[in-house]
XYZ file of C-alpha atoms in Angstrom:
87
model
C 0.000 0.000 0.000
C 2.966 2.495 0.529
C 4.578 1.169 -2.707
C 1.201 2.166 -4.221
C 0.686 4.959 -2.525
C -2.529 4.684 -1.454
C -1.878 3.764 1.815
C -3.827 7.071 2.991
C -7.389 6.529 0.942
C -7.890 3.253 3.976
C -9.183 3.578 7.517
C -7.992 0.016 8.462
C -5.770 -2.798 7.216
C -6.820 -6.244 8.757
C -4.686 -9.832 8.073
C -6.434 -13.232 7.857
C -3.711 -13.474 10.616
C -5.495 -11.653 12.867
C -8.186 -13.887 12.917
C -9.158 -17.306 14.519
C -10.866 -19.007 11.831
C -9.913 -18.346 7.681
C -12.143 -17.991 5.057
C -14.681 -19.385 3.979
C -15.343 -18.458 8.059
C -16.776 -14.744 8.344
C -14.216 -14.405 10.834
C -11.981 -11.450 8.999
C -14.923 -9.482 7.538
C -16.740 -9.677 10.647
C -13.888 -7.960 12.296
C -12.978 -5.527 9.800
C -16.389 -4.533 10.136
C -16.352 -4.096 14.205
C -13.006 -2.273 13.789
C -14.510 0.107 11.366
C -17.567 0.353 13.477
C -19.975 -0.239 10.735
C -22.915 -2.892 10.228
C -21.852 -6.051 8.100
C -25.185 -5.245 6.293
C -24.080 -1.943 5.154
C -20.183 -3.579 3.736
C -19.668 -4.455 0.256
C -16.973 -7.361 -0.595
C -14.913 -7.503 -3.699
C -13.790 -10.637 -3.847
C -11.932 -12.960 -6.383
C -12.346 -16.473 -4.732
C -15.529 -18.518 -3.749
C -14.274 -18.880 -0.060
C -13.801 -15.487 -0.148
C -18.065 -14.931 -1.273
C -18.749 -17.276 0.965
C -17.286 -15.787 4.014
C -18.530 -12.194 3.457
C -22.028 -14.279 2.369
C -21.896 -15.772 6.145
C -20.710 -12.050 7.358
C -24.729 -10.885 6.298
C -22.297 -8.711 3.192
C -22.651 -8.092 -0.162
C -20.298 -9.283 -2.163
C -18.881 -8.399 -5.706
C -17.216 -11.553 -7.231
C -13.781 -10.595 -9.670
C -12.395 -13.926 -11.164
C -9.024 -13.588 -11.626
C -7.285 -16.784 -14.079
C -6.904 -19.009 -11.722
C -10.107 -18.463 -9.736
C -12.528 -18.159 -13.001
C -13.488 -22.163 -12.856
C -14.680 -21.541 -9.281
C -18.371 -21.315 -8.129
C -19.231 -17.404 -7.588
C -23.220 -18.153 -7.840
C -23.302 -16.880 -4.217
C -21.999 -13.384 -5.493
C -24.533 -10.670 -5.423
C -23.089 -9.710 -8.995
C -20.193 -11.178 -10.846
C -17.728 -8.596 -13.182
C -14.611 -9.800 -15.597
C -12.853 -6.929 -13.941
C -12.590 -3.882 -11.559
C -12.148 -1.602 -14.818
C-alpha cells in the first residue's frame, strides 16, 4: 500500500492473521467490520475467490465476485453480482 501509494485513501488494514478461523469463516470481515464500526449489512466485498463470497455471504455482506485466471473455474453463484474486472 505504501509502494502504491494509497496507503492514505484506507481507515484500516486487517490480516487473515489476525483472525481465529480463515475464510470461507466470516471471521476477517466480521472484524474488519467491528473495527470500522460499521454494520456487516451496510459492507460491500470484492472478492476474487468462492471462499472469499462465501465468508462475506456468512458475514450478512454483499459481495462483488472478480475472477481472476486461476479463480474463473470456481463457483461465484453466491456473489450478489459477478464482473470480468474492476475496470
Amino acid at each position: 500500500m505504501t509502494q502504491l501509494k494509497i496507503k492514505p485513501y484506507f481507515d484500516a488494514f486487517i490480516s487473515g492473521e489476525e483472525v481465529e478461523h480463515s475464510k470461507p469463516a466470516p471471521d476477517v470481515f466480521l472484524f474488519t467490520a467491528q473495527k470500522l464500526a460499521v454494520s456487516p449489512a451496510d459492507c460491500l466485498v470484492l472478492e476474487d475467490s468462492q471462499a472469499g463470497v462465501e465468508a462475506a455471504k456468512a458475514a450478512g455482506m454483499k459481495v462483488i465476485a472478480v475472477p481472476n485466471q486461476f479463480t474463473k473455474h470456481q463457483d461465484f453463484s453466491l456473489a450478489d453480482k459477478i464482473v470480468p474486472s474492476l475496470k
